[in-house]
Amino acid sequence: MFFRGEYEPAVTKFLQTVARPGWTVVDVGANVGYFSVLCADLGGPGSHVVAFEPEPRLNAMLERTASVNPQADILVQIAACGSTPGLATLHLSPDDRHSGLATLRSDLHDTRGVQVLVLRLDDFCGAHGIRPDLVKIDAEGFELEVLRGCGYLLEQRIPQHLLVELSPEREDPATTIGLLRYHGYEPFNIGPEGSLTPLGKLNEVYEDVCFVRNSSVAS
């Protein structure tokens, strides 16, 4: 961002194409808040963003990002998302220069852990009357568990789009794809200009995949 003025340009361009005035976005794994601010800015007045970030150092920066962008309605949550609410161990990044690698997966990093709050998105959205237009999930290998905590949102097919980071080196993407297809969401690759094409071969390390609600499937 410092040198180029943007981050993940393909995803940025995609969000620019699908944003709608006053939309609601849930950002799971918000990091320092780049996409949270972008979504709030693209939605303009009346838009609402809920940003979840459990990593202590990142959350402090996320809070700072929200505070210096008072025009953006960003609700910061010091919490992770998953399928089971309660407390869990967040394994911190093995690279001090890259806090974004922290994960709730116990098999990825042999690092120091911290206790964090875990919420189910169904519970949170239900309690706050939130009906997200878009849900973005970047949870470092924990994406499937986040989605398993979205049963009602998926069954009711509330979000129009879900942006999910899939990582073949961490888990089989077929399980996540199958879950979302079962609920009527089709997967697409995101092209360099933000355009969508039917899902083809995934990158070996990780890739953001857009799942779009299939309007032909009955709710």
PDB file of C-alpha atoms in Angstrom:
ATOM      1  CA  MET A   1       0.000   0.000   0.000  1.00  0.00           C
ATOM      2  CA  PHE A   2       2.874   2.378   0.795  1.00  0.00           C
ATOM      3  CA  PHE A   3       4.595   2.016  -2.570  1.00  0.00           C
ATOM      4  CA  ARG A   4       1.636   1.336  -4.901  1.00  0.00           C
ATOM      5  CA  GLY A   5      -1.285   3.001  -3.149  1.00  0.00           C
ATOM      6  CA  GLU A   6      -3.445  -0.102  -3.312  1.00  0.00           C
ATOM      7  CA  TYR A   7      -3.677  -3.642  -1.962  1.00  0.00           C
ATOM      8  CA  GLU A   8      -4.910  -6.733  -3.803  1.00  0.00           C
ATOM      9  CA  PRO A   9      -5.889  -4.710  -6.891  1.00  0.00           C
ATOM     10  CA  ALA A  10      -8.101  -7.421  -8.411  1.00  0.00           C
ATOM     11  CA  VAL A  11     -10.264  -7.651  -5.288  1.00  0.00           C
ATOM     12  CA  THR A  12     -10.286  -3.851  -5.005  1.00  0.00           C
ATOM     13  CA  LYS A  13     -11.556  -3.512  -8.578  1.00  0.00           C
ATOM     14  CA  PHE A  14     -14.157  -6.229  -7.991  1.00  0.00           C
ATOM     15  CA  LEU A  15     -15.521  -4.384  -4.953  1.00  0.00           C
ATOM     16  CA  GLN A  16     -15.728  -1.213  -7.007  1.00  0.00           C
ATOM     17  CA  THR A  17     -17.963  -3.013  -9.509  1.00  0.00           C
ATOM     18  CA  VAL A  18     -20.405  -4.566  -7.014  1.00  0.00           C
ATOM     19  CA  ALA A  19     -20.658  -1.854  -4.348  1.00  0.00           C
ATOM     20  CA  ARG A  20     -24.080  -0.318  -3.876  1.00  0.00           C
ATOM     21  CA  PRO A  21     -25.122   2.820  -1.990  1.00  0.00           C
ATOM     22  CA  GLY A  22     -25.765   2.199   1.686  1.00  0.00           C
ATOM     23  CA  TRP A  23     -24.718  -1.424   1.624  1.00  0.00           C
ATOM     24  CA  THR A  24     -23.726  -3.573   4.608  1.00  0.00           C
ATOM     25  CA  VAL A  25     -20.461  -5.507   4.634  1.00  0.00           C
ATOM     26  CA  VAL A  26     -19.018  -7.977   7.139  1.00  0.00           C
ATOM     27  CA  ASP A  27     -15.207  -8.171   7.036  1.00  0.00           C
ATOM     28  CA  VAL A  28     -13.882 -11.256   8.848  1.00  0.00           C
ATOM     29  CA  GLY A  29     -10.134 -11.009   9.311  1.00  0.00           C
ATOM     30  CA  ALA A  30     -10.061  -7.277   8.657  1.00  0.00           C
ATOM     31  CA  ASN A  31      -6.329  -6.851   9.375  1.00  0.00           C
ATOM     32  CA  VAL A  32      -5.595  -3.110   9.578  1.00  0.00           C
ATOM     33  CA  GLY A  33      -8.828  -2.174   7.810  1.00  0.00           C
ATOM     34  CA  TYR A  34      -7.974  -1.502   4.165  1.00  0.00           C
ATOM     35  CA  PHE A  35     -11.009  -3.330   2.799  1.00  0.00           C
ATOM     36  CA  SER A  36     -13.234  -2.107   5.625  1.00  0.00           C
ATOM     37  CA  VAL A  37     -12.543   1.519   4.747  1.00  0.00           C
ATOM     38  CA  LEU A  38     -12.779   0.802   1.026  1.00  0.00           C
ATOM     39  CA  CYS A  39     -16.203  -0.827   1.403  1.00  0.00           C
ATOM     40  CA  ALA A  40     -17.463   1.997   3.611  1.00  0.00           C
ATOM     41  CA  ASP A  41     -16.196   4.566   1.119  1.00  0.00           C
ATOM     42  CA  LEU A  42     -17.687   2.764  -1.885  1.00  0.00           C
ATOM     43  CA  GLY A  43     -21.072   2.448  -0.176  1.00  0.00           C
ATOM     44  CA  GLY A  44     -21.129   6.111   0.794  1.00  0.00           C
ATOM     45  CA  PRO A  45     -23.559   7.567   3.346  1.00  0.00           C
ATOM     46  CA  GLY A  46     -25.667   4.951   5.052  1.00  0.00           C
ATOM     47  CA  SER A  47     -23.245   2.107   4.433  1.00  0.00           C
ATOM     48  CA  HIS A  48     -22.225  -0.038   7.383  1.00  0.00           C
ATOM     49  CA  VAL A  49     -19.166  -2.251   7.878  1.00  0.00           C
ATOM     50  CA  VAL A  50     -18.543  -4.715  10.701  1.00  0.00           C
ATOM     51  CA  ALA A  51     -14.829  -5.540  10.971  1.00  0.00           C
ATOM     52  CA  PHE A  52     -13.662  -8.571  12.956  1.00  0.00           C
ATOM     53  CA  GLU A  53      -9.973  -8.842  13.901  1.00  0.00           C
ATOM     54  CA  PRO A  54      -8.757 -10.915  16.886  1.00  0.00           C
ATOM     55  CA  GLU A  55      -4.979 -10.396  16.580  1.00  0.00           C
ATOM     56  CA  PRO A  56      -4.124  -7.834  19.299  1.00  0.00           C
ATOM     57  CA  ARG A  57      -1.560  -5.784  17.383  1.00  0.00           C
ATOM     58  CA  LEU A  58      -3.660  -5.708  14.223  1.00  0.00           C
ATOM     59  CA  ASN A  59      -6.818  -4.866  16.103  1.00  0.00           C
ATOM     60  CA  ALA A  60      -5.135  -1.850  17.662  1.00  0.00           C
ATOM     61  CA  MET A  61      -4.210  -0.647  14.162  1.00  0.00           C
ATOM     62  CA  LEU A  62      -7.726  -1.419  12.914  1.00  0.00           C
ATOM     63  CA  GLU A  63      -9.162   0.716  15.706  1.00  0.00           C
ATOM     64  CA  ARG A  64      -6.797   3.500  14.664  1.00  0.00           C
ATOM     65  CA  THR A  65      -7.843   3.144  11.026  1.00  0.00           C
ATOM     66  CA  ALA A  66     -11.503   3.465  11.984  1.00  0.00           C
ATOM     67  CA  SER A  67     -10.814   6.481  14.199  1.00  0.00           C
ATOM     68  CA  VAL A  68      -9.009   8.444  11.475  1.00  0.00           C
ATOM     69  CA  ASN A  69     -11.837   7.719   9.022  1.00  0.00           C
ATOM     70  CA  PRO A  70     -14.785   9.130  10.983  1.00  0.00           C
ATOM     71  CA  GLN A  71     -16.876   9.424   7.825  1.00  0.00           C
ATOM     72  CA  ALA A  72     -16.868   5.624   7.566  1.00  0.00           C
ATOM     73  CA  ASP A  73     -19.348   3.695   9.708  1.00  0.00           C
ATOM     74  CA  ILE A  74     -17.042   0.854  10.808  1.00  0.00           C
ATOM     75  CA  LEU A  75     -17.904  -1.224  13.853  1.00  0.00           C
ATOM     76  CA  VAL A  76     -14.703  -2.901  15.063  1.00  0.00           C
ATOM     77  CA  GLN A  77     -15.012  -6.208  16.889  1.00  0.00           C
ATOM     78  CA  ILE A  78     -12.053  -7.619  18.865  1.00  0.00           C
ATOM     79  CA  ALA A  79     -13.048 -11.172  18.041  1.00  0.00           C
ATOM     80  CA  ALA A  80     -12.619 -14.076  15.677  1.00  0.00           C
ATOM     81  CA  CYS A  81     -15.462 -15.882  13.931  1.00  0.00           C
ATOM     82  CA  GLY A  82     -16.089 -19.612  13.893  1.00  0.00           C
ATOM     83  CA  SER A  83     -18.663 -22.359  14.273  1.00  0.00           C
ATOM     84  CA  THR A  84     -18.482 -22.601  18.072  1.00  0.00           C
ATOM     85  CA  PRO A  85     -18.759 -19.495  20.277  1.00  0.00           C
ATOM     86  CA  GLY A  86     -16.510 -19.040  23.285  1.00  0.00           C
ATOM     87  CA  LEU A  87     -12.781 -18.672  23.821  1.00  0.00           C
ATOM     88  CA  ALA A  88     -10.079 -20.185  21.639  1.00  0.00           C
ATOM     89  CA  THR A  89      -6.332 -19.976  21.162  1.00  0.00           C
ATOM     90  CA  LEU A  90      -5.120 -17.729  18.367  1.00  0.00           C
ATOM     91  CA  HIS A  91      -1.678 -18.869  17.240  1.00  0.00           C
ATOM     92  CA  LEU A  92       0.332 -15.773  16.426  1.00  0.00           C
ATOM     93  CA  SER A  93       2.229 -15.284  13.204  1.00  0.00           C
ATOM     94  CA  PRO A  94       5.680 -16.879  12.973  1.00  0.00           C
ATOM     95  CA  ASP A  95       6.839 -13.735  11.132  1.00  0.00           C
ATOM     96  CA  ASP A  96       6.957 -10.605  13.303  1.00  0.00           C
ATOM     97  CA  ARG A  97       6.784  -8.478  10.138  1.00  0.00           C
ATOM     98  CA  HIS A  98       3.511 -10.096   9.042  1.00  0.00           C
ATOM     99  CA  SER A  99       0.925 -10.247  11.831  1.00  0.00           C
ATOM    100  CA  GLY A 100      -1.720 -11.301   9.323  1.00  0.00           C
ATOM    101  CA  LEU A 101      -0.630 -14.946   9.488  1.00  0.00           C
ATOM    102  CA  ALA A 102      -2.183 -15.529  12.919  1.00  0.00           C
ATOM    103  CA  THR A 103      -4.670 -18.401  12.878  1.00  0.00           C
ATOM    104  CA  LEU A 104      -7.062 -20.406  15.039  1.00  0.00           C
ATOM    105  CA  ARG A 105      -5.776 -23.542  13.353  1.00  0.00           C
ATOM    106  CA  SER A 106      -3.503 -25.425  15.788  1.00  0.00           C
ATOM    107  CA  ASP A 107      -1.673 -27.336  13.048  1.00  0.00           C
ATOM    108  CA  LEU A 108      -0.230 -24.444  11.041  1.00  0.00           C
ATOM    109  CA  HIS A 109       2.093 -22.539  13.418  1.00  0.00           C
ATOM    110  CA  ASP A 110       4.096 -23.706  16.408  1.00  0.00           C
ATOM    111  CA  THR A 111       3.976 -20.258  17.952  1.00  0.00           C
ATOM    112  CA  ARG A 112       2.815 -18.511  21.091  1.00  0.00           C
ATOM    113  CA  GLY A 113      -0.933 -18.403  21.466  1.00  0.00           C
ATOM    114  CA  VAL A 114      -3.317 -15.866  22.965  1.00  0.00           C
ATOM    115  CA  GLN A 115      -6.894 -16.385  24.103  1.00  0.00           C
ATOM    116  CA  VAL A 116      -9.460 -14.642  21.923  1.00  0.00           C
ATOM    117  CA  LEU A 117     -13.218 -14.403  21.781  1.00  0.00           C
ATOM    118  CA  VAL A 118     -14.922 -16.417  19.025  1.00  0.00           C
ATOM    119  CA  LEU A 119     -18.374 -15.475  17.735  1.00  0.00           C
ATOM    120  CA  ARG A 120     -20.749 -17.125  15.284  1.00  0.00           C
ATOM    121  CA  LEU A 121     -21.756 -14.751  12.516  1.00  0.00           C
ATOM    122  CA  ASP A 122     -25.319 -16.059  12.687  1.00  0.00           C
ATOM    123  CA  ASP A 123     -25.516 -15.099  16.361  1.00  0.00           C
ATOM    124  CA  PHE A 124     -23.903 -11.699  15.900  1.00  0.00           C
ATOM    125  CA  CYS A 125     -25.918 -10.697  12.857  1.00  0.00           C
ATOM    126  CA  GLY A 126     -29.130 -11.936  14.425  1.00  0.00           C
ATOM    127  CA  ALA A 127     -28.527 -10.025  17.653  1.00  0.00           C
ATOM    128  CA  HIS A 128     -27.757  -6.778  15.810  1.00  0.00           C
ATOM    129  CA  GLY A 129     -30.288  -7.064  12.981  1.00  0.00           C
ATOM    130  CA  ILE A 130     -27.533  -7.197  10.353  1.00  0.00           C
ATOM    131  CA  ARG A 131     -28.290  -8.494   6.851  1.00  0.00           C
ATOM    132  CA  PRO A 132     -24.979  -8.249   4.990  1.00  0.00           C
ATOM    133  CA  ASP A 133     -24.867  -7.673   1.258  1.00  0.00           C
ATOM    134  CA  LEU A 134     -21.308  -8.979   1.158  1.00  0.00           C
ATOM    135  CA  VAL A 135     -19.240 -11.100   3.539  1.00  0.00           C
ATOM    136  CA  LYS A 136     -15.462 -11.212   3.189  1.00  0.00           C
ATOM    137  CA  ILE A 137     -13.597 -14.011   4.985  1.00  0.00           C
ATOM    138  CA  ASP A 138      -9.810 -14.142   5.324  1.00  0.00           C
ATOM    139  CA  ALA A 139      -9.145 -16.339   8.352  1.00  0.00           C
ATOM    140  CA  GLU A 140      -5.852 -18.059   7.529  1.00  0.00           C
ATOM    141  CA  GLY A 141      -7.128 -21.590   7.025  1.00  0.00           C
ATOM    142  CA  PHE A 142     -10.172 -21.222   9.296  1.00  0.00           C
ATOM    143  CA  GLU A 143     -12.560 -20.071   6.586  1.00  0.00           C
ATOM    144  CA  LEU A 144     -14.641 -23.267   6.566  1.00  0.00           C
ATOM    145  CA  GLU A 145     -15.313 -22.976  10.306  1.00  0.00           C
ATOM    146  CA  VAL A 146     -16.381 -19.368   9.839  1.00  0.00           C
ATOM    147  CA  LEU A 147     -18.853 -20.469   7.167  1.00  0.00           C
ATOM    148  CA  ARG A 148     -20.158 -23.248   9.391  1.00  0.00           C
ATOM    149  CA  GLY A 149     -21.158 -20.500  11.802  1.00  0.00           C
ATOM    150  CA  CYS A 150     -23.210 -18.847   9.038  1.00  0.00           C
ATOM    151  CA  GLY A 151     -25.905 -21.502   8.680  1.00  0.00           C
ATOM    152  CA  TYR A 152     -28.881 -19.133   8.807  1.00  0.00           C
ATOM    153  CA  LEU A 153     -27.255 -16.503   6.603  1.00  0.00           C
ATOM    154  CA  LEU A 154     -26.521 -19.153   3.991  1.00  0.00           C
ATOM    155  CA  GLU A 155     -29.828 -20.999   4.278  1.00  0.00           C
ATOM    156  CA  GLN A 156     -31.708 -17.738   3.791  1.00  0.00           C
ATOM    157  CA  ARG A 157     -29.195 -16.743   1.100  1.00  0.00           C
ATOM    158  CA  ILE A 158     -28.916 -13.269   2.583  1.00  0.00           C
ATOM    159  CA  PRO A 159     -25.502 -12.120   1.243  1.00  0.00           C
ATOM    160  CA  GLN A 160     -25.328 -11.480  -2.481  1.00  0.00           C
ATOM    161  CA  HIS A 161     -21.580 -12.115  -2.488  1.00  0.00           C
ATOM    162  CA  LEU A 162     -19.094 -13.969  -0.322  1.00  0.00           C
ATOM    163  CA  LEU A 163     -15.375 -13.351  -0.778  1.00  0.00           C
ATOM    164  CA  VAL A 164     -13.522 -16.320   0.661  1.00  0.00           C
ATOM    165  CA  GLU A 165      -9.800 -16.994   0.702  1.00  0.00           C
ATOM    166  CA  LEU A 166      -9.206 -20.598  -0.351  1.00  0.00           C
ATOM    167  CA  SER A 167      -5.838 -22.232   0.282  1.00  0.00           C
ATOM    168  CA  PRO A 168      -5.254 -25.670  -1.259  1.00  0.00           C
ATOM    169  CA  GLU A 169      -2.061 -26.094   0.770  1.00  0.00           C
ATOM    170  CA  ARG A 170      -4.042 -25.791   4.031  1.00  0.00           C
ATOM    171  CA  GLU A 171      -7.247 -27.703   3.298  1.00  0.00           C
ATOM    172  CA  ASP A 172      -9.250 -29.161   0.429  1.00  0.00           C
ATOM    173  CA  PRO A 173     -11.195 -26.282  -1.178  1.00  0.00           C
ATOM    174  CA  ALA A 174     -13.781 -28.783  -2.437  1.00  0.00           C
ATOM    175  CA  THR A 175     -15.406 -28.924   1.007  1.00  0.00           C
ATOM    176  CA  THR A 176     -15.923 -25.166   1.139  1.00  0.00           C
ATOM    177  CA  ILE A 177     -17.068 -25.001  -2.472  1.00  0.00           C
ATOM    178  CA  GLY A 178     -19.486 -27.870  -1.878  1.00  0.00           C
ATOM    179  CA  LEU A 179     -20.958 -26.232   1.222  1.00  0.00           C
ATOM    180  CA  LEU A 180     -21.612 -22.961  -0.553  1.00  0.00           C
ATOM    181  CA  ARG A 181     -22.939 -24.607  -3.702  1.00  0.00           C
ATOM    182  CA  TYR A 182     -25.366 -26.563  -1.529  1.00  0.00           C
ATOM    183  CA  HIS A 183     -26.737 -23.225  -0.343  1.00  0.00           C
ATOM    184  CA  GLY A 184     -26.996 -21.802  -3.848  1.00  0.00           C
ATOM    185  CA  TYR A 185     -23.724 -19.903  -4.255  1.00  0.00           C
ATOM    186  CA  GLU A 186     -21.575 -20.383  -7.356  1.00  0.00           C
ATOM    187  CA  PRO A 187     -17.766 -19.864  -7.256  1.00  0.00           C
ATOM    188  CA  PHE A 188     -15.880 -17.501  -9.546  1.00  0.00           C
ATOM    189  CA  ASN A 189     -12.276 -16.525 -10.080  1.00  0.00           C
ATOM    190  CA  ILE A 190     -11.564 -12.796  -9.841  1.00  0.00           C
ATOM    191  CA  GLY A 191      -9.696 -11.447 -12.855  1.00  0.00           C
ATOM    192  CA  PRO A 192      -7.067  -8.687 -12.822  1.00  0.00           C
ATOM    193  CA  GLU A 193      -9.686  -6.062 -13.685  1.00  0.00           C
ATOM    194  CA  GLY A 194     -12.153  -7.337 -11.115  1.00  0.00           C
ATOM    195  CA  SER A 195     -14.235  -9.333 -13.578  1.00  0.00           C
ATOM    196  CA  LEU A 196     -15.618 -12.755 -12.658  1.00  0.00           C
ATOM    197  CA  THR A 197     -15.143 -15.998 -14.580  1.00  0.00           C
ATOM    198  CA  PRO A 198     -16.398 -19.494 -13.648  1.00  0.00           C
ATOM    199  CA  LEU A 199     -14.012 -21.070 -11.169  1.00  0.00           C
ATOM    200  CA  GLY A 200     -11.083 -22.767 -12.827  1.00  0.00           C
ATOM    201  CA  LYS A 201      -7.749 -23.846 -11.423  1.00  0.00           C
ATOM    202  CA  LEU A 202      -6.839 -22.308  -8.070  1.00  0.00           C
ATOM    203  CA  ASN A 203      -3.433 -20.961  -7.156  1.00  0.00           C
ATOM    204  CA  GLU A 204      -1.430 -23.513  -5.165  1.00  0.00           C
ATOM    205  CA  VAL A 205      -0.919 -21.216  -2.161  1.00  0.00           C
ATOM    206  CA  TYR A 206      -4.096 -19.140  -1.767  1.00  0.00           C
ATOM    207  CA  GLU A 207      -6.649 -17.254  -3.789  1.00  0.00           C
ATOM    208  CA  ASP A 208      -9.661 -15.070  -3.104  1.00  0.00           C
ATOM    209  CA  VAL A 209     -12.740 -16.662  -4.655  1.00  0.00           C
ATOM    210  CA  CYS A 210     -16.063 -14.868  -5.095  1.00  0.00           C
ATOM    211  CA  PHE A 211     -19.227 -16.867  -4.432  1.00  0.00           C
ATOM    212  CA  VAL A 212     -22.304 -15.297  -6.008  1.00  0.00           C
ATOM    213  CA  ARG A 213     -25.856 -16.016  -4.972  1.00  0.00           C
ATOM    214  CA  ASN A 214     -27.612 -17.961  -7.725  1.00  0.00           C
ATOM    215  CA  SER A 215     -30.851 -16.119  -8.444  1.00  0.00           C
ATOM    216  CA  SER A 216     -32.344 -19.216 -10.081  1.00  0.00           C
ATOM    217  CA  VAL A 217     -32.251 -21.158  -6.793  1.00  0.00           C
ATOM    218  CA  ALA A 218     -35.344 -20.801  -4.638  1.00  0.00           C
ATOM    219  CA  SER A 219     -34.772 -19.360  -1.188  1.00  0.00           C
TER     220      SER A 219
END
